[in-house]
Amino acid sequence: MMTMMMGEKWAQLGSVIGSIMFAWAMFNQYFPQQLRDFILKYGRKFVGFLSPNIHITFHEFSGEYFKRSEAYAAIQTYLSDKSSMKAKNLKAEVVKDSSQSVILSMAENEEVTDEFEGVKLLWASMKHTPRTQSFSWYPEAADGKRYYKLTFHKSKREFVTRTYIHHVLQEGKEITVRNRQRKLYTNNPSQNWHGYQARKWSHVAFEHPSTFDTLAMESKKKEEIKNDLAKFSQGKEYYKKIGKAWKRGYLLYGPPGTGKSSMIAAMADFLKYDIYDLELTTVKDNTELRKLLIETTSKSIIVIEDIDCSLDLTGQRKKKKKKVEEETKDPVSKMAKDEEEESNTKVTLSGLLNFIDGIWSATGGERLIIFTTNHVEKLDPALIRRGRMDKHIELSYCCFQAFKVLAMNYLDVDSHPLFETIGHLLEETNMTPADVAENLMPKSLTEDADTCLKNLIEALETAKEEARKKAEEDMRLKVEKEEKEKQQVAQEDVKVDESLAKEVKENCVEVVKG
């Protein structure tokens, strides 16, 4: 009996569906196009009047040249996690410059729900396919126009338009930044800036493994730097409030091998920033420097390594005073110097200062400018004063805490009986983290932690002995130099005495003759 009733219901439903399809076919075939459009238009308005929901559409392409909408891309990224967990029909896309191999998103005519601050909203992925095929210069739009449709209750209009949509777009952009493939840029010579697909910067994927966890440095100092970076990255409104460009300068200085490049890589990993490695020796003048700066993006680190070697920043203020003297003394050497200066960069100290904190430095935003040097004393004070290089970080010789980080990195050892001996030697000996790491690295399959730690102890004792011998040699040379100076002074005194005696004798002779 029950089976017969279900069969009758299905038969009635099939009949109703058939009738609707027949009526729709007759409507499309016999009603004029204008009348159909009129009926559909006001039919939608009538349904919309009765419906409590509001719909907002976000199209994939907008504008005359079919530029992909940033809002659509942000929504797609935002919905990616939700659609991969909830939607049944998904499509996979390879996104350029992303750390993820594929991004999952909703297929056409698929829906997912989202909840934000207790409000439920419905997202639908739609596609409008034109009835007639037409030629298009843009293959992306040839197979139909894609768009997202957001549906919500009309009582939540103000909340959605003022709060929710802003949240979706902002979150989508932040996810894109977190997932993007970070890049390492280097500037091209200006003669390569023109032509087909010419670029001022070339880049490769930045995959440096250095992080603050692997950085050989005191824990307290690392936390201080991380807190400073976090404060900067979240300081957009603060920098706007105080009227400063959203940038910060770092000066990394210390002997070679103390980890300046590793520090930069760790900063980029912590902030998820790109790196622009600026080679100043290939920049012809200040104008080119400004053009390069304009081409950099936000959320990036602009690095000038070995700034003391890139430009003569120490002597530029004194050159003008000495120029006249050099011209009169040696005209041949002057011509050679002029030829050398013509071939070198004409970037000036003032141009570099304007690059750091002048008007042009405000372009973009959210950028770090980092200088590295092995000889901080050689730099012009105007270049590294606070406000330009806001934070000075000294990277010095390896301490015991830094050694423990390296021991864990290279040997997976956090404690060992030899640690105490190594700690005492590090207090008495200057050895860079690079040299310590080289001694800790196993050189064969037979070397274990004990062998590597003993190798380090031997290297530290050797370095200690060499330092002692050097100190003794320096002391000997100093004493010899002082003795030599004393002898020279004594000889000069003798010469003065002889000269005076001679003069007195000559005066006496003249008196006698007179």
XYZ file of C-alpha atoms in Angstrom:
514
model
C 0.000 0.000 0.000
C 2.792 2.375 1.035
C 4.731 1.515 -2.118
C 1.726 2.338 -4.290
C 1.268 5.728 -2.581
C 4.961 6.618 -3.077
C 4.713 5.597 -6.726
C 1.691 7.860 -7.227
C 3.512 10.812 -5.608
C 6.547 10.316 -7.834
C 4.298 10.090 -10.882
C 2.541 13.333 -9.910
C 5.909 15.049 -9.318
C 7.170 13.891 -12.687
C 4.016 15.187 -14.320
C 4.426 18.597 -12.663
C 8.089 18.845 -13.715
C 7.162 17.849 -17.267
C 4.451 20.491 -17.375
C 6.839 23.177 -16.128
C 9.463 22.213 -18.710
C 6.819 22.245 -21.473
C 5.557 25.655 -20.374
C 9.138 27.022 -20.219
C 9.878 25.702 -23.717
C 6.694 27.278 -25.082
C 7.547 30.536 -23.289
C 11.011 30.681 -24.896
C 9.761 29.669 -28.333
C 6.577 31.724 -28.833
C 7.004 34.791 -26.625
C 8.913 37.667 -28.253
C 12.360 38.468 -26.806
C 11.329 41.880 -25.481
C 8.250 40.435 -23.786
C 10.320 37.614 -22.239
C 12.842 40.118 -20.877
C 10.031 42.276 -19.502
C 8.351 39.337 -17.746
C 11.649 37.999 -16.331
C 12.730 41.460 -15.145
C 9.577 42.197 -13.181
C 9.281 38.574 -12.096
C 12.658 38.854 -10.402
C 11.628 42.125 -8.784
C 8.455 40.498 -7.471
C 10.374 37.544 -6.049
C 12.962 39.925 -4.599
C 10.229 41.941 -2.942
C 8.954 38.824 -1.216
C 12.414 37.452 -0.376
C 14.126 38.617 2.867
C 17.612 38.132 1.367
C 20.050 40.518 -0.314
C 22.553 39.456 -2.983
C 25.942 41.029 -3.801
C 27.988 39.859 -6.808
C 31.765 40.110 -7.259
C 32.845 39.568 -10.879
C 36.196 38.035 -11.800
C 37.034 40.621 -14.464
C 36.257 44.296 -14.471
C 37.116 47.258 -16.643
C 37.702 47.665 -20.331
C 40.787 45.473 -20.531
C 39.462 42.567 -18.471
C 41.803 43.143 -15.582
C 41.295 40.481 -12.917
C 39.521 41.958 -9.922
C 41.596 42.105 -6.725
C 38.376 41.673 -4.736
C 37.532 38.451 -6.598
C 41.055 37.076 -6.020
C 40.897 37.959 -2.308
C 37.477 36.284 -1.927
C 38.716 33.176 -3.731
C 41.672 32.955 -1.341
C 39.483 33.595 1.697
C 37.001 30.868 0.707
C 39.721 28.375 -0.217
C 39.964 26.723 3.219
C 36.209 26.731 3.777
C 35.415 25.338 0.350
C 38.014 22.570 0.666
C 36.372 21.473 3.945
C 32.682 21.925 3.085
C 32.088 21.985 -0.690
C 31.527 18.747 -2.614
C 32.608 19.988 -6.033
C 36.058 21.582 -6.100
C 38.484 22.786 -8.735
C 42.259 22.979 -8.384
C 44.239 25.922 -9.747
C 47.957 26.547 -9.913
C 48.531 30.046 -8.556
C 51.621 31.919 -9.704
C 54.198 32.873 -7.060
C 52.531 30.848 -4.309
C 54.257 28.511 -1.871
C 51.327 26.085 -2.248
C 51.364 23.811 -5.277
C 47.612 24.140 -5.921
C 44.750 26.212 -4.524
C 41.367 24.510 -4.081
C 38.266 26.578 -4.755
C 34.581 26.013 -5.375
C 33.480 24.741 -8.758
C 30.739 26.579 -10.628
C 27.255 26.502 -9.063
C 28.663 25.339 -5.725
C 27.774 26.939 -2.384
C 29.409 27.195 1.045
C 28.290 28.882 4.246
C 30.414 31.217 6.345
C 29.860 32.453 9.878
C 31.356 35.692 11.176
C 30.554 37.225 14.566
C 27.480 35.023 14.873
C 26.075 35.967 11.443
C 25.612 33.229 8.829
C 26.251 34.083 5.186
C 26.060 32.103 1.943
C 28.683 32.238 -0.799
C 28.004 30.798 -4.267
C 30.411 30.397 -7.168
C 28.562 31.253 -10.383
C 29.324 31.332 -14.086
C 27.380 33.119 -16.811
C 27.881 31.472 -20.205
C 26.858 33.583 -23.230
C 24.308 32.035 -25.568
C 26.320 32.894 -28.666
C 30.055 32.397 -29.014
C 32.039 35.468 -29.986
C 35.688 36.094 -30.693
C 37.644 37.606 -27.777
C 41.227 38.704 -27.347
C 40.983 37.504 -23.734
C 40.779 33.686 -23.443
C 39.993 33.966 -19.739
C 36.643 35.554 -20.478
C 35.793 33.638 -23.647
C 34.175 30.645 -21.933
C 31.978 32.712 -19.637
C 31.993 35.280 -16.860
C 32.652 33.936 -13.373
C 31.525 35.687 -10.245
C 30.865 35.106 -6.566
C 27.425 35.805 -5.126
C 27.052 36.680 -1.454
C 23.598 36.140 0.079
C 22.520 37.387 3.488
C 19.440 38.574 5.379
C 18.454 42.164 4.693
C 18.556 42.971 8.419
C 22.348 42.508 8.271
C 22.910 44.929 5.385
C 24.934 47.495 7.371
C 27.013 44.816 9.137
C 27.889 43.091 5.874
C 28.678 46.206 3.833
C 30.703 47.962 6.526
C 32.354 45.134 8.432
C 32.119 41.691 6.862
C 33.198 42.506 3.299
C 36.177 44.499 4.599
C 37.112 41.529 6.801
C 36.918 39.097 3.856
C 39.053 41.250 1.548
C 41.644 42.001 4.240
C 41.887 38.377 5.359
C 42.138 37.182 1.760
C 45.044 39.556 1.065
C 46.844 38.502 4.247
C 46.460 34.812 3.359
C 47.870 35.562 -0.097
C 50.896 37.257 1.475
C 51.453 34.355 3.876
C 51.223 31.790 1.089
C 53.210 33.665 -1.528
C 56.560 32.414 -2.751
C 59.116 34.832 -1.339
C 61.623 36.222 -3.841
C 65.200 37.431 -3.854
C 65.709 40.369 -6.237
C 68.862 41.916 -7.652
C 69.051 45.088 -9.733
C 69.913 44.885 -13.433
C 72.378 47.326 -15.065
C 70.553 50.319 -16.556
C 71.508 49.366 -20.114
C 69.214 46.335 -19.702
C 66.189 48.362 -18.570
C 64.785 48.864 -22.061
C 63.387 46.507 -24.665
C 60.873 43.690 -24.746
C 60.090 42.350 -21.260
C 62.989 44.354 -19.795
C 63.025 44.665 -16.017
C 64.914 46.800 -13.533
C 64.998 43.860 -11.090
C 65.577 40.159 -11.690
C 64.466 37.588 -9.144
C 64.722 33.981 -8.065
C 62.733 32.054 -5.478
C 64.077 32.822 -2.007
C 64.443 29.569 -0.084
C 67.156 30.368 2.466
C 66.753 27.993 5.457
C 67.977 30.438 8.107
C 65.469 31.304 10.855
C 65.712 32.911 14.272
C 65.585 29.402 15.752
C 68.759 28.387 13.905
C 70.525 31.743 14.340
C 73.607 31.564 16.594
C 72.946 34.422 18.991
C 72.018 35.130 22.594
C 68.362 34.320 23.246
C 67.675 37.687 24.876
C 69.064 39.570 21.887
C 67.057 37.458 19.441
C 63.823 38.127 21.315
C 64.578 41.841 21.350
C 65.007 41.878 17.559
C 61.888 39.762 16.967
C 59.789 42.050 19.152
C 61.095 45.071 17.290
C 60.207 43.510 13.920
C 56.740 42.463 15.098
C 56.059 45.968 16.414
C 57.105 47.448 13.081
C 54.997 45.080 10.947
C 51.888 45.956 12.976
C 52.581 49.687 13.088
C 50.799 51.010 9.988
C 48.408 53.259 11.916
C 51.121 54.305 14.376
C 53.507 55.464 11.646
C 50.639 57.318 9.990
C 49.802 58.964 13.315
C 53.341 60.259 13.932
C 53.764 61.371 10.323
C 56.617 59.051 9.324
C 57.067 56.774 6.339
C 56.328 53.153 7.227
C 59.936 51.970 7.089
C 62.720 51.095 9.491
C 66.477 51.047 9.099
C 68.806 48.403 10.518
C 72.604 48.531 10.653
C 74.266 45.127 11.040
C 77.947 45.382 11.852
C 80.679 43.092 13.075
C 83.642 41.007 11.888
C 83.272 38.731 8.830
C 81.598 35.394 9.601
C 79.418 36.640 12.458
C 76.120 35.949 10.670
C 74.997 39.217 9.063
C 73.576 37.548 5.947
C 71.930 34.834 8.048
C 70.319 37.552 10.168
C 68.791 39.144 7.050
C 67.428 35.773 5.913
C 65.972 35.155 9.382
C 64.272 38.574 9.312
C 62.741 37.825 5.916
C 61.505 34.453 7.170
C 60.017 35.995 10.319
C 58.152 38.763 8.467
C 57.482 36.811 5.228
C 59.060 39.659 3.226
C 60.819 39.660 -0.147
C 64.473 40.761 -0.305
C 65.900 43.349 -2.718
C 69.687 42.996 -2.800
C 70.797 46.404 -4.103
C 74.222 46.411 -5.745
C 75.199 50.090 -5.656
C 78.271 49.689 -7.860
C 76.019 49.037 -10.887
C 73.876 52.144 -10.260
C 75.113 55.083 -12.334
C 73.617 58.014 -10.464
C 70.991 59.197 -7.986
C 68.255 59.238 -10.634
C 68.706 55.530 -11.311
C 68.677 54.899 -7.569
C 65.263 56.576 -7.266
C 63.900 54.585 -10.216
C 64.989 51.354 -8.579
C 63.365 52.374 -5.304
C 60.032 53.067 -7.025
C 60.059 49.557 -8.506
C 60.323 47.856 -5.103
C 57.153 46.549 -3.474
C 55.844 46.835 0.044
C 56.508 44.031 2.539
C 60.124 43.868 1.459
C 63.669 44.251 2.770
C 66.093 46.443 0.814
C 69.652 45.314 1.541
C 72.979 47.007 0.817
C 75.709 44.648 1.944
C 79.214 45.860 2.790
C 78.149 49.491 2.486
C 81.702 50.633 3.283
C 82.930 48.840 0.139
C 80.051 49.811 -2.167
C 80.745 53.567 -2.148
C 83.415 55.948 -0.882
C 81.083 57.366 1.749
C 83.822 58.504 4.098
C 85.871 60.778 1.890
C 83.309 62.546 -0.270
C 83.138 65.583 2.014
C 86.919 65.961 1.971
C 87.437 65.448 -1.769
C 86.404 69.003 -2.688
C 89.019 70.499 -0.396
C 91.842 68.340 -1.769
C 90.869 68.574 -5.430
C 92.782 71.787 -6.203
C 95.955 70.547 -4.522
C 95.906 67.267 -6.477
C 95.402 69.049 -9.794
C 98.450 71.267 -9.308
C 100.719 68.522 -7.967
C 100.244 65.732 -10.510
C 98.137 66.407 -13.652
C 98.858 62.909 -15.059
C 97.456 61.104 -12.025
C 94.497 63.525 -12.099
C 93.595 62.373 -15.638
C 93.790 58.716 -14.584
C 91.560 59.400 -11.580
C 89.035 61.252 -13.736
C 88.778 58.255 -16.086
C 88.296 55.920 -13.103
C 85.578 58.128 -11.603
C 83.730 58.252 -14.945
C 83.585 54.452 -15.043
C 82.386 54.159 -11.456
C 79.042 54.979 -9.871
C 78.086 58.620 -9.352
C 75.686 57.888 -6.519
C 76.406 60.477 -3.843
C 76.033 60.421 -0.093
C 73.173 62.932 -0.304
C 71.437 60.752 -2.894
C 71.759 57.730 -0.638
C 70.437 59.685 2.347
C 67.411 60.785 0.303
C 66.927 57.138 -0.637
C 66.818 56.212 3.062
C 64.691 58.914 4.655
C 63.948 61.588 2.051
C 60.704 62.230 0.186
C 61.220 59.264 -2.136
C 61.548 56.870 0.793
C 57.810 57.253 1.479
C 56.837 55.456 -1.745
C 55.384 52.000 -1.130
C 55.435 51.271 2.569
C 56.181 48.524 5.081
C 59.823 48.126 4.161
C 63.070 47.543 6.002
C 66.332 49.080 4.822
C 69.368 47.133 6.027
C 73.041 48.072 5.738
C 75.809 45.649 6.624
C 79.450 46.494 7.247
C 82.563 44.950 8.703
C 83.958 48.378 9.655
C 81.317 50.627 11.180
C 83.949 53.225 12.064
C 84.495 53.939 8.352
C 80.908 55.064 7.720
C 79.847 58.692 7.670
C 77.965 59.518 10.904
C 75.215 61.183 8.841
C 74.470 57.847 7.191
C 74.003 55.767 10.327
C 72.440 58.227 12.748
C 69.180 57.303 14.470
C 66.225 58.021 12.229
C 68.063 56.597 9.235
C 69.517 53.448 10.679
C 67.051 53.220 13.573
C 68.479 50.082 15.170
C 72.156 49.144 15.331
C 72.810 45.426 15.818
C 76.325 44.268 16.602
C 77.062 40.714 15.535
C 80.176 39.706 17.398
C 82.200 36.587 18.120
C 80.581 33.359 19.242
C 79.432 33.202 22.852
C 78.411 30.110 24.812
C 74.661 30.549 24.125
C 75.344 30.885 20.418
C 77.524 27.761 20.559
C 74.682 25.771 22.159
C 72.388 26.745 19.273
C 75.008 25.601 16.779
C 75.592 22.344 18.681
C 71.886 21.565 18.491
C 71.726 22.535 14.795
C 74.768 20.536 13.696
C 74.970 17.663 16.197
C 71.497 17.433 17.796
C 73.201 17.796 21.176
C 71.894 20.096 23.925
C 74.305 19.027 26.683
C 77.680 17.281 26.866
C 80.562 16.921 29.363
C 82.807 18.924 26.999
C 80.457 21.950 27.012
C 82.084 23.400 30.145
C 85.553 23.317 28.599
C 84.256 24.906 25.403
C 82.481 27.615 27.413
C 85.712 28.634 29.168
C 87.644 28.677 25.881
C 85.009 30.835 24.182
C 85.348 33.396 26.978
C 89.109 33.548 26.378
C 89.166 33.277 22.582
C 87.588 35.220 19.705
C 86.082 32.806 17.176
C 83.262 33.655 14.787
C 80.075 31.555 14.633
C 81.052 30.562 11.081
C 84.344 29.063 12.307
C 82.621 27.319 15.221
C 80.018 25.849 12.854
C 82.730 24.610 10.491
C 84.435 22.735 13.325
C 81.129 21.241 14.515
C 80.160 19.909 11.092
C 81.009 16.184 10.689
C 83.468 15.652 7.833
C 82.937 11.898 7.453
C 80.483 9.154 8.315
C 82.685 8.010 11.202
C 82.715 11.365 13.024
C 80.226 11.698 15.871
C 79.383 14.455 18.386
C 82.364 13.616 20.620
C 84.806 13.881 17.713
C 83.367 17.187 16.478
C 83.389 18.751 19.947
C 87.002 17.661 20.453
C 87.869 19.180 17.058
C 86.311 22.450 18.215
C 88.292 22.387 21.471
C 91.495 21.807 19.523
C 90.670 24.692 17.160
C 89.884 27.005 20.089
C 93.144 26.131 21.848
C 95.050 26.747 18.610
C 93.302 30.088 18.132
C 94.057 30.982 21.751
C 97.752 30.202 21.302
C 97.904 32.163 18.040
C 96.223 35.113 19.730
C 98.773 34.940 22.553
C 101.687 34.891 20.109
C 100.184 37.752 18.159
C 99.722 39.786 21.330
C 103.368 39.146 22.272
C 104.514 40.082 18.770
C 102.426 43.249 18.840
C 103.907 44.122 22.230
C 107.445 43.513 20.923
C 106.811 45.685 17.887
C 105.341 48.375 20.090
C 108.387 48.357 22.384
C 110.731 48.453 19.365
C 108.770 51.336 17.918
C 108.962 53.256 21.206
C 112.718 52.593 21.475
C 113.212 53.723 17.907
C 111.256 56.900 18.571
C 113.359 57.562 21.687
C 116.534 57.110 19.669
C 115.278 59.466 16.998
C 114.419 62.058 19.646
C 117.878 61.639 21.228
C 119.580 62.012 17.835
C 117.573 65.104 17.093
C 118.562 66.524 20.512
C 122.229 65.842 19.746
C 121.899 67.549 16.371
C 120.261 70.541 18.029
C 123.060 70.733 20.607
C 125.736 70.520 17.911
C 123.966 73.161 15.893
C 123.787 75.473 18.903
C 127.460 74.877 19.760
C 128.463 75.649 16.184
C 126.378 78.798 16.195
C 127.924 79.954 19.501
C 131.420 79.275 18.179
C 130.759 81.265 15.011
C 129.366 84.133 17.046
C 132.464 84.131 19.268
C 134.771 84.237 16.238
C 132.880 87.165 14.802
C 133.145 89.005 18.152
C 136.941 88.442 18.292
C 137.363 89.659 14.745
C 135.263 92.682 15.511
